[in-house]
Amino acid sequence: MDLWLKESQIEDAVMTYRVKQTLIREKTEYQDLAIVDTYSFGRMLVLDGIVQTTVRDEYVYHEMITHIPLFTHPNPKKVLVVGGGDGGAVKEILKHPTVEKVVLCEIDGEVVKQCKKYLPEISFALEDPKCEIFIGDGIKYVHEHRNSFDVVIVDSTDPFGAAEGLFGGSFYKEIYECLTKDGIFVAQTETPFYLPEVVRDVYKDAKAVFPITKLFMAGIPTYPSGFWSFTLGSKRYDPQKVNLSSTADINTKYYTKELHIASFVLPKFIEDLIR
Amino acid sequence: MDLWLKESQIEDAVMTYRVKQTLIREKTEYQDLAIVDTYSFGRMLVLDGIVQTTVRDEYVYHEMITHIPLFTHPNPKKVLVVGGGDGGAVKEILKHPTVEKVVLCEIDGEVVKQCKKYLPEISFALEDPKCEIFIGDGIKYVHEHRNSFDVVIVDSTDPFGAAEGLFGGSFYKEIYECLTKDGIFVAQTETPFYLPEVVRDVYKDAKAVFPITKLFMAGIPTYPSGFWSFTLGSKRYDPQKVNLSSTADINTKYYTKELHIASFVLPKFIEDLIR
């Protein structure tokens, strides 16, 4: 049997992966969850037909969504991840020696359970004593925790269905309140090649809330177009002006201190998009 | 009829595009040539089943392979493009006011002919009086023109089949001789996600020939992984140290002077690959 996964995010430009085996497929309370083993990227988590993370390229996304805010903040102790049930962001966050506590707030407990079982090299840090897992609504959690986190990372699915409320000005205002007085927020914000209006609107919404708002980019082969944006909002520290010379040396495969700065330099069409 | 193009470069991770219409399909002396009209990227040139360029995203590749060397050189007058029969590189090169002559040396005359017919918004500059088209073997052309060009751009297909001889040390030595005393060479050199050994070998081969050899990256949605490398070899000018403050203002969609510098800052795994 020649089994292929056809990714369903972009209608007329469809990425397909040859599949060795489907390890789990189920309807959860929130979404269609699958973990499949592929020839090109190894095991991958697929939610509602869209690839979320793979064992081969997860490092790009998880390093960039975490190390940029955590090295921009001089002393991050408490970190909140909204979404991110695969545990990849937590794995990277716990490489920072200043971090005392990470809360993972994931709406779908099945994602955590199945990633622990089938993606241990991504999810292992979820067992760390510094990590607290809260299964529930991120919007509610953020609302109920004022002035509580140095960094908030929104590691969500795309802005349709379950994650829709995690994009937009009203949630960013709640995040602002959830952050400490010099806190930093980051979210994954799609690709400007296919969804320019999402990139533009998220940037505009974040900019209305945070005094410093910037976009940065990374090359992620299993996300549509391969060229992905992240939006960062900061109360005090500018991620491009931070002094990185004395930050901790951590083991990475994508992030470097030089790339930290360079990833904020945008192609002209993206600059124009968010002007 | 639901018509899809399945790209054949990467065996188990296959990009597919929904096709409106096949405009031309023929076996040339060198390859299988097609130009198809797609829903997501408009008209695209496909050689031996691999997408070469599309009307929607051609600007990334063509701007980055040309403006980086042409702005690194202080006064580029004569430029050679090896391959590049679609004319996209010539279009960008002719935006530089210093350029007096561009030679396009393309082995397959059918590529030039069909791109003129079906991709006029990419190929129009091939009609410019400053552009001379030579249909023939790039290796032979380079060998026969010593000390002749300020910039040589290798805009080839992948290093298999017709373009195999355009990758590797013996060709780079010929290019070195074909360049003027302060000349610059650039080639498209695949993606480090899927073909790390090509990226590594090309870099090593170029480094053995040129005193300054550097890799830069760009996000190209229709190339495998979306994250593409280019290798630059230079006799004298360092592309990262050049003063860009007084260069000509040209109209671009991807390239900026800031990105010129930033695109040489590599992710850790690519740094490691070419160390």
Coordinates of C-alpha atoms in Angstrom, one line a residue:
Chain A
M1 CA 0.0 0.0 0.0
D2 CA 1.4 3.4 -1.1
L3 CA 0.1 5.7 1.7
W4 CA 0.3 9.5 1.4
L5 CA -0.7 12.3 3.7
K6 CA -2.0 15.3 1.7
E7 CA -1.8 18.4 3.8
S8 CA -4.9 20.4 3.8
Q9 CA -3.9 23.9 4.7
I10 CA -3.4 25.5 1.3
E11 CA -6.1 24.5 -1.3
D12 CA -4.2 24.5 -4.6
A13 CA -0.6 24.0 -3.5
V14 CA -0.6 20.8 -1.5
M15 CA 2.3 19.2 0.2
T16 CA 2.2 15.4 0.4
Y17 CA 4.3 13.0 2.5
R18 CA 4.7 9.3 2.0
V19 CA 3.6 7.5 5.1
K20 CA 5.1 4.4 6.6
Q21 CA 2.5 3.9 9.3
T22 CA -0.3 5.7 11.1
L23 CA 0.5 5.4 14.8
I24 CA -2.7 7.0 16.2
R25 CA -5.8 8.6 14.6
E26 CA -8.7 9.8 16.7
K27 CA -11.4 12.5 17.0
T28 CA -10.8 14.4 20.1
E29 CA -13.2 16.9 21.7
Y30 CA -11.5 19.6 19.7
Q31 CA -10.0 18.2 16.5
D32 CA -8.9 15.3 14.3
L33 CA -5.6 14.1 15.8
A34 CA -3.1 11.9 14.0
I35 CA 0.5 10.9 14.5
V36 CA 2.0 9.3 11.4
D37 CA 5.5 8.0 10.6
T38 CA 6.7 9.4 7.3
Y39 CA 9.8 8.6 5.2
S40 CA 11.0 12.2 4.8
F41 CA 10.4 13.7 8.3
G42 CA 9.9 10.8 10.6
R43 CA 7.0 10.9 13.0
M44 CA 4.7 13.9 12.8
L45 CA 1.7 15.3 14.7
V46 CA -1.1 16.2 12.3
L47 CA -4.2 18.2 13.6
D48 CA -7.2 18.6 11.4
G49 CA -5.0 17.5 8.4
I50 CA -2.3 20.1 9.1
V51 CA 1.3 19.2 10.0
Q52 CA 2.1 20.7 13.4
T53 CA 5.5 19.3 14.2
T54 CA 7.9 16.6 13.1
V55 CA 10.8 14.9 14.8
R56 CA 13.2 16.0 11.9
D57 CA 12.5 19.7 11.7
E58 CA 10.8 20.6 15.0
Y59 CA 13.9 22.3 16.2
V60 CA 13.6 25.3 13.9
Y61 CA 10.1 26.3 15.1
H62 CA 10.7 25.5 18.8
E63 CA 14.0 27.2 19.1
M64 CA 12.9 30.3 17.3
I65 CA 9.6 30.8 19.2
T66 CA 11.4 30.4 22.6
H67 CA 15.0 31.6 22.5
I68 CA 14.3 34.9 20.9
P69 CA 12.0 36.1 23.7
L70 CA 13.9 34.3 26.4
F71 CA 17.2 35.9 25.4
T72 CA 15.6 39.3 24.9
H73 CA 14.4 39.2 28.5
P74 CA 17.3 39.6 30.9
N75 CA 16.0 37.3 33.6
P76 CA 13.0 35.2 32.6
K77 CA 11.8 33.1 35.5
K78 CA 8.1 32.3 34.7
V79 CA 7.0 31.3 31.3
L80 CA 3.5 30.5 29.9
V81 CA 3.0 28.5 26.8
V82 CA -0.5 28.6 25.3
G83 CA -1.0 25.6 23.1
G84 CA 2.2 23.7 22.4
G85 CA 0.9 20.4 23.7
D86 CA 3.7 18.5 21.9
G87 CA 6.1 19.9 24.5
G88 CA 8.7 21.1 22.0
A89 CA 8.5 24.7 23.3
V90 CA 8.8 23.6 26.9
K91 CA 11.9 21.5 25.9
E92 CA 13.7 24.6 24.6
I93 CA 12.5 26.9 27.4
L94 CA 14.0 24.6 30.0
K95 CA 17.4 25.0 28.5
H96 CA 17.4 28.5 30.0
P97 CA 19.1 28.4 33.5
T98 CA 17.0 31.4 34.8
V99 CA 13.7 29.7 34.2
E100 CA 12.0 28.4 37.4
K101 CA 8.6 27.5 36.1
V102 CA 6.9 26.8 32.8
V103 CA 3.1 26.5 32.6
L104 CA 1.8 24.7 29.5
C105 CA -1.9 25.6 29.0
E106 CA -3.2 23.2 26.3
I107 CA -6.9 23.0 25.5
D108 CA -6.7 19.4 24.2
G109 CA -5.4 16.8 26.7
E110 CA -5.3 14.2 24.0
V111 CA -2.5 16.1 22.3
V112 CA -0.4 16.0 25.4
K113 CA -1.2 12.3 26.0
Q114 CA -0.4 11.1 22.5
C115 CA 2.7 13.3 22.1
K116 CA 4.1 11.8 25.3
K117 CA 3.5 8.4 23.9
Y118 CA 4.5 8.7 20.3
L119 CA 6.9 11.8 20.2
P120 CA 9.0 11.3 23.3
E121 CA 12.1 13.1 21.8
I122 CA 9.9 16.3 21.5
S123 CA 7.7 15.9 24.5
F124 CA 10.1 14.6 27.2
A125 CA 10.4 18.0 29.0
L126 CA 6.7 17.8 29.9
E127 CA 7.8 15.4 32.7
D128 CA 10.2 18.0 34.1
P129 CA 9.4 19.1 37.7
K130 CA 9.6 22.7 36.6
C131 CA 6.8 22.1 34.1
E132 CA 3.2 22.4 35.1
I133 CA 0.6 21.2 32.7
F134 CA -2.9 22.8 32.7
I135 CA -5.5 21.3 30.4
G136 CA -8.0 24.0 29.6
D137 CA -8.8 27.2 27.7
G138 CA -5.8 29.5 27.2
I139 CA -8.0 32.6 27.0
K140 CA -9.5 31.9 30.4
Y141 CA -6.1 31.0 31.9
V142 CA -4.5 34.2 30.7
H143 CA -7.5 36.2 31.9
E144 CA -7.2 34.7 35.4
H145 CA -3.5 35.3 35.8
R146 CA -2.6 38.9 36.0
N147 CA 1.0 40.1 36.2
S148 CA 2.2 36.5 36.4
F149 CA 4.6 35.7 33.6
D150 CA 7.9 37.1 32.2
V151 CA 7.3 35.5 28.8
V152 CA 4.0 34.3 27.2
I153 CA 4.4 32.1 24.1
V154 CA 1.3 31.4 21.9
D155 CA 2.2 28.1 20.2
S156 CA -1.2 27.6 18.6
T157 CA -2.7 25.9 15.5
D158 CA -3.8 28.2 12.6
P159 CA -6.4 30.9 13.2
F160 CA -9.4 28.8 12.1
G161 CA -11.4 26.6 14.4
A162 CA -10.1 25.9 17.9
A163 CA -7.3 28.5 17.9
E164 CA -9.3 31.4 16.3
G165 CA -9.6 33.3 19.6
L166 CA -5.8 33.1 20.1
F167 CA -5.3 35.6 17.3
G168 CA -6.4 39.3 17.6
G169 CA -6.4 42.4 19.7
S170 CA -8.6 41.4 22.5
F171 CA -6.5 38.4 23.4
Y172 CA -3.3 40.4 23.1
K173 CA -4.7 42.9 25.6
E174 CA -5.3 40.0 28.0
I175 CA -1.7 38.8 27.4
Y176 CA -0.4 42.3 28.1
E177 CA -2.1 42.1 31.5
C178 CA -0.9 38.5 32.2
L179 CA 2.7 39.6 31.7
T180 CA 4.9 41.2 34.3
K181 CA 5.9 44.9 33.9
D182 CA 8.8 44.1 31.5
G183 CA 7.2 41.0 29.9
I184 CA 7.5 39.7 26.3
F185 CA 4.9 38.0 24.1
V186 CA 5.5 35.8 21.0
A187 CA 3.1 34.0 18.7
Q188 CA 3.5 32.0 15.5
T189 CA 1.8 34.0 12.9
E190 CA 1.6 32.1 9.6
T191 CA 3.4 32.7 6.3
P192 CA 3.2 36.0 4.5
F193 CA 3.4 34.2 1.1
Y194 CA 0.0 32.5 1.5
L195 CA -1.7 34.4 4.3
P196 CA -0.5 38.0 4.1
E197 CA -3.7 39.4 5.6
V198 CA -3.2 37.3 8.8
V199 CA 0.4 38.5 9.2
R200 CA -0.6 42.1 8.6
D201 CA -3.7 42.0 11.0
V202 CA -1.8 40.2 13.8
Y203 CA 1.0 42.7 13.6
K204 CA -1.4 45.6 13.6
D205 CA -3.3 44.2 16.6
A206 CA -0.2 43.5 18.6
K207 CA 1.2 46.9 17.8
A208 CA -1.9 48.5 19.2
V209 CA -1.1 46.8 22.6
F210 CA 2.7 46.6 22.9
P211 CA 5.1 49.5 22.8
I212 CA 7.6 47.4 20.9
T213 CA 6.2 45.0 18.2
K214 CA 8.4 43.2 15.7
L215 CA 8.2 40.4 13.2
F216 CA 10.8 37.7 12.7
M217 CA 11.2 34.9 10.2
A218 CA 12.5 31.3 10.1
G219 CA 12.8 28.6 7.4
I220 CA 10.5 25.7 8.3
P221 CA 10.3 23.0 5.6
T222 CA 7.1 21.4 6.8
Y223 CA 5.1 24.6 7.1
P224 CA 3.4 26.0 3.9
S225 CA 5.9 27.9 1.8
G226 CA 8.7 27.0 4.2
F227 CA 9.1 30.6 5.3
W228 CA 7.3 31.3 8.6
S229 CA 6.6 34.5 10.6
F230 CA 6.5 35.1 14.3
T231 CA 5.2 38.2 16.0
L232 CA 6.8 39.5 19.2
G233 CA 5.4 42.2 21.5
S234 CA 7.5 43.6 24.3
K235 CA 6.8 46.1 27.1
R236 CA 10.4 47.2 27.5
Y237 CA 13.2 45.3 25.8
D238 CA 13.8 45.6 22.0
P239 CA 14.8 42.1 20.6
Q240 CA 17.0 43.7 18.0
K241 CA 18.9 45.9 20.4
V242 CA 19.5 43.5 23.3
N243 CA 23.1 42.7 24.3
L244 CA 23.5 39.0 23.7
S245 CA 27.2 38.8 24.5
S246 CA 26.8 37.4 28.0
T247 CA 23.8 35.2 27.6
A248 CA 24.0 31.5 28.5
D249 CA 25.4 29.1 26.0
I250 CA 22.7 26.6 25.1
N251 CA 22.7 23.8 22.6
T252 CA 20.8 24.6 19.5
K253 CA 20.6 23.5 15.8
Y254 CA 19.0 26.6 14.3
Y255 CA 19.2 29.6 16.7
T256 CA 22.4 31.6 17.1
K257 CA 23.0 35.0 18.6
E258 CA 23.7 36.4 15.2
L259 CA 20.6 34.9 13.7
H260 CA 18.6 36.3 16.7
I261 CA 19.3 39.8 15.3
A262 CA 19.2 38.9 11.6
S263 CA 15.9 37.1 11.7
F264 CA 14.2 40.5 12.2
V265 CA 15.5 41.8 8.9
L266 CA 12.5 41.4 6.6
P267 CA 12.1 41.0 2.9
K268 CA 10.7 44.2 1.2
F269 CA 7.2 42.8 0.6
I270 CA 6.9 41.9 4.3
E271 CA 8.1 45.3 5.4
D272 CA 5.5 46.8 3.0
L273 CA 2.8 44.5 4.3
I274 CA 3.1 45.6 7.9
R275 CA 3.9 49.3 7.3
Chain B
M1 CA -10.7 17.2 -15.0
D2 CA -8.8 17.7 -11.7
L3 CA -5.2 18.2 -13.0
W4 CA -2.3 18.3 -10.6
L5 CA 1.5 18.6 -11.1
K6 CA 3.4 16.4 -8.8
E7 CA 6.9 17.8 -8.4
S8 CA 9.6 15.1 -8.7
Q9 CA 12.6 16.5 -7.0
I10 CA 12.2 15.0 -3.5
E11 CA 11.0 11.4 -3.5
D12 CA 8.9 11.1 -0.3
A13 CA 7.9 14.8 0.3
V14 CA 6.2 15.8 -2.8
M15 CA 4.8 19.3 -3.6
T16 CA 1.7 19.3 -5.8
Y17 CA 0.1 22.2 -7.7
R18 CA -3.4 22.2 -9.1
V19 CA -3.1 23.0 -12.8
K20 CA -5.5 25.2 -14.9
Q21 CA -3.9 24.4 -18.2
T22 CA -0.8 23.0 -19.8
L23 CA 0.4 25.7 -22.2
I24 CA 3.3 23.8 -23.7
R25 CA 4.9 20.4 -23.2
E26 CA 7.7 19.1 -25.3
K27 CA 10.9 17.0 -25.2
T28 CA 13.8 19.2 -26.1
E29 CA 17.3 18.0 -27.0
Y30 CA 18.1 18.3 -23.3
Q31 CA 15.0 17.9 -21.2
D32 CA 11.3 17.6 -20.7
L33 CA 10.0 21.2 -20.9
A34 CA 6.6 22.3 -19.7
I35 CA 4.9 25.6 -18.9
V36 CA 1.7 25.1 -17.0
D37 CA -0.8 27.6 -15.5
T38 CA -1.5 26.9 -11.9
Y39 CA -4.1 28.2 -9.4
S40 CA -1.6 29.0 -6.7
F41 CA 1.4 30.4 -8.5
G42 CA 0.2 31.3 -12.0
R43 CA 2.3 30.2 -14.9
M44 CA 5.4 28.2 -14.1
L45 CA 8.3 26.7 -16.0
V46 CA 8.8 23.0 -15.3
L47 CA 12.0 21.2 -16.5
D48 CA 12.2 17.4 -16.0
G49 CA 9.3 17.6 -13.6
I50 CA 10.9 20.2 -11.4
V51 CA 9.5 23.7 -10.9
Q52 CA 12.1 26.3 -12.1
T53 CA 10.3 29.6 -11.8
T54 CA 6.7 30.9 -11.5
V55 CA 5.2 34.3 -12.2
R56 CA 4.2 34.7 -8.5
D57 CA 7.4 34.0 -6.7
E58 CA 10.2 34.4 -9.3
Y59 CA 11.2 37.7 -7.7
V60 CA 12.8 36.2 -4.6
Y61 CA 15.2 33.9 -6.5
H62 CA 16.0 36.4 -9.3
E63 CA 16.5 39.4 -7.0
M64 CA 18.7 37.5 -4.6
I65 CA 20.9 35.8 -7.1
T66 CA 21.6 39.1 -8.9
H67 CA 21.5 42.1 -6.6
I68 CA 23.8 40.6 -3.9
P69 CA 26.7 40.2 -6.3
L70 CA 25.9 43.3 -8.3
F71 CA 25.7 45.5 -5.2
T72 CA 28.8 43.9 -3.8
H73 CA 30.8 44.8 -6.9
P74 CA 31.4 48.6 -7.0
N75 CA 31.1 49.0 -10.7
P76 CA 29.7 45.9 -12.6
K77 CA 29.7 46.5 -16.3
K78 CA 29.7 43.1 -17.9
V79 CA 27.7 40.2 -16.5
L80 CA 27.4 36.6 -17.6
V81 CA 24.4 34.4 -16.8
V82 CA 25.0 30.6 -17.3
G83 CA 21.6 29.0 -17.7
G84 CA 18.7 31.3 -16.7
G85 CA 16.9 30.9 -20.0
D86 CA 13.7 32.3 -18.5
G87 CA 15.3 35.7 -18.5
G88 CA 14.4 36.5 -14.8
A89 CA 18.0 37.1 -13.8
V90 CA 18.6 39.3 -16.8
K91 CA 15.6 41.4 -15.9
E92 CA 17.1 42.1 -12.5
I93 CA 20.6 42.7 -13.7
L94 CA 19.4 45.3 -16.1
K95 CA 18.0 47.4 -13.2
H96 CA 21.7 48.2 -12.4
P97 CA 22.7 51.5 -14.1
T98 CA 26.4 50.5 -14.3
V99 CA 25.7 47.4 -16.4
E100 CA 26.6 47.8 -20.1
K101 CA 26.2 44.2 -21.3
V102 CA 24.7 40.9 -20.1
V103 CA 25.4 37.7 -21.9
L104 CA 22.9 34.9 -21.3
C105 CA 24.5 31.5 -22.1
E106 CA 21.7 28.9 -22.1
I107 CA 22.2 25.4 -23.4
D108 CA 18.6 24.8 -24.4
G109 CA 17.2 27.3 -27.0
E110 CA 13.7 25.9 -26.4
V111 CA 13.7 27.3 -22.9
V112 CA 14.4 30.8 -24.2
K113 CA 11.9 30.5 -27.0
Q114 CA 9.0 29.2 -24.8
C115 CA 9.7 31.5 -21.9
K116 CA 9.5 34.5 -24.4
K117 CA 6.2 33.2 -25.6
Y118 CA 4.5 32.1 -22.3
L119 CA 6.3 34.0 -19.5
P120 CA 6.7 37.5 -20.9
E121 CA 6.6 39.2 -17.5
I122 CA 9.8 37.2 -16.6
S123 CA 11.5 37.1 -19.9
F124 CA 10.9 40.6 -21.4
A125 CA 14.4 41.8 -20.7
L126 CA 15.9 39.2 -23.1
E127 CA 14.8 41.7 -25.8
D128 CA 16.9 44.5 -24.3
P129 CA 19.7 45.7 -26.6
K130 CA 22.1 45.3 -23.7
C131 CA 21.3 41.5 -23.6
E132 CA 23.2 39.1 -25.8
I133 CA 21.8 35.6 -26.0
F134 CA 24.2 32.7 -26.7
I135 CA 22.7 29.3 -27.1
G136 CA 25.3 26.8 -26.2
D137 CA 27.3 25.0 -23.6
G138 CA 28.1 27.2 -20.5
I139 CA 31.3 25.3 -19.7
K140 CA 32.7 25.9 -23.2
Y141 CA 31.7 29.5 -23.2
V142 CA 33.3 30.2 -19.8
H143 CA 36.5 28.4 -20.9
E144 CA 36.7 30.6 -24.1
H145 CA 36.2 33.9 -22.3
R146 CA 39.1 34.7 -20.0
N147 CA 39.1 37.9 -17.9
S148 CA 35.8 39.0 -19.4
F149 CA 33.1 39.5 -16.8
D150 CA 32.7 41.4 -13.6
V151 CA 30.0 39.0 -12.4
V152 CA 29.2 35.5 -13.4
I153 CA 25.9 34.0 -12.2
V154 CA 25.2 30.3 -12.5
D155 CA 21.4 30.1 -12.7
S156 CA 21.2 26.4 -13.4
T157 CA 18.9 23.5 -12.9
D158 CA 19.8 20.9 -10.2
P159 CA 23.1 19.1 -10.2
F160 CA 21.8 16.0 -12.0
G161 CA 21.6 15.5 -15.7
A162 CA 22.2 18.5 -18.0
A163 CA 23.5 20.8 -15.2
E164 CA 25.8 18.4 -13.5
G165 CA 29.0 19.9 -14.9
L166 CA 28.0 23.3 -13.6
F167 CA 28.6 22.2 -10.0
G168 CA 32.1 21.5 -8.7
G169 CA 35.7 22.7 -8.5
S170 CA 36.8 22.3 -12.1
F171 CA 34.0 24.6 -13.3
Y172 CA 34.6 27.1 -10.5
K173 CA 38.3 27.3 -11.6
E174 CA 37.1 28.1 -15.1
I175 CA 34.8 30.8 -13.7
Y176 CA 37.6 32.3 -11.7
E177 CA 39.6 32.7 -15.0
C178 CA 36.5 34.1 -16.8
L179 CA 36.1 36.8 -14.2
T180 CA 38.0 40.1 -14.2
K181 CA 40.5 40.7 -11.4
D182 CA 37.9 41.8 -8.9
G183 CA 35.1 39.6 -10.2
I184 CA 32.3 37.9 -8.3
F185 CA 30.6 34.5 -8.9
V186 CA 27.2 33.3 -7.5
A187 CA 25.4 30.1 -8.0
Q188 CA 22.1 28.6 -6.8
T189 CA 23.1 25.7 -4.6
E190 CA 20.0 23.8 -3.4
T191 CA 18.5 23.5 0.1
P192 CA 20.5 22.3 3.1
F193 CA 17.3 20.6 4.5
Y194 CA 17.1 18.0 1.7
L195 CA 20.5 18.1 0.0
P196 CA 23.1 19.1 2.7
E197 CA 25.9 17.2 1.0
V198 CA 25.4 19.4 -2.2
V199 CA 25.6 22.6 -0.1
R200 CA 28.7 21.4 1.7
D201 CA 30.5 20.1 -1.4
V202 CA 29.8 23.2 -3.5
Y203 CA 30.9 25.5 -0.7
K204 CA 34.1 23.5 -0.2
D205 CA 34.8 23.5 -3.9
A206 CA 34.2 27.2 -4.3
K207 CA 36.3 28.0 -1.2
A208 CA 39.3 26.1 -2.7
V209 CA 39.1 28.6 -5.6
F210 CA 37.9 32.0 -4.3
P211 CA 39.6 33.9 -1.5
I212 CA 36.2 35.0 -0.2
T213 CA 33.4 32.4 -0.2
K214 CA 30.1 32.8 1.5
L215 CA 26.6 31.2 1.6
F216 CA 23.4 33.2 1.8
M217 CA 19.8 32.1 2.1
A218 CA 16.3 33.1 0.9
G219 CA 12.7 32.0 1.4
I220 CA 11.4 30.6 -2.0
P221 CA 8.0 28.9 -1.6
T222 CA 8.1 26.8 -4.8
Y223 CA 11.6 25.3 -4.2
P224 CA 11.8 22.2 -2.0
S225 CA 11.7 23.1 1.7
G226 CA 11.2 26.8 0.9
F227 CA 14.6 27.7 2.2
W228 CA 17.2 28.0 -0.5
S229 CA 21.0 28.5 -0.5
F230 CA 23.2 30.5 -2.8
T231 CA 27.0 30.3 -2.8
L232 CA 29.1 33.4 -3.6
G233 CA 32.8 33.4 -4.5
S234 CA 34.6 36.7 -4.7
K235 CA 38.2 37.7 -5.6
R236 CA 38.2 40.9 -3.6
Y237 CA 35.0 42.3 -2.2
D238 CA 33.3 40.8 0.9
P239 CA 29.5 40.9 0.4
Q240 CA 29.0 41.3 4.2
K241 CA 31.4 44.2 4.5
V242 CA 30.4 46.2 1.5
N243 CA 29.2 49.8 2.0
L244 CA 25.7 49.8 0.6
S245 CA 24.7 53.4 1.6
S246 CA 25.4 55.0 -1.8
T247 CA 24.2 52.2 -4.1
A248 CA 21.5 52.8 -6.7
D249 CA 17.9 52.7 -5.5
I250 CA 16.2 49.9 -7.5
N251 CA 12.7 48.6 -7.4
T252 CA 12.5 45.2 -5.6
K253 CA 10.0 43.0 -3.8
Y254 CA 12.4 40.9 -1.7
Y255 CA 15.9 42.4 -1.7
T256 CA 16.8 45.3 0.6
K257 CA 20.2 46.6 1.6
E258 CA 19.6 45.4 5.2
L259 CA 18.6 41.9 4.0
H260 CA 21.7 41.9 1.8
I261 CA 23.8 41.7 5.0
A262 CA 21.3 39.6 7.0
S263 CA 20.9 36.9 4.5
F264 CA 24.5 35.7 5.1
V265 CA 23.7 35.0 8.8
L266 CA 23.2 31.3 8.8
P267 CA 21.3 28.9 11.0
K268 CA 23.5 26.9 13.3
F269 CA 23.1 23.6 11.4
I270 CA 24.2 25.3 8.1
E271 CA 27.2 26.9 9.8
D272 CA 28.2 23.5 11.1
L273 CA 27.6 21.9 7.7
I274 CA 30.1 24.2 5.9
R275 CA 32.7 24.5 8.7

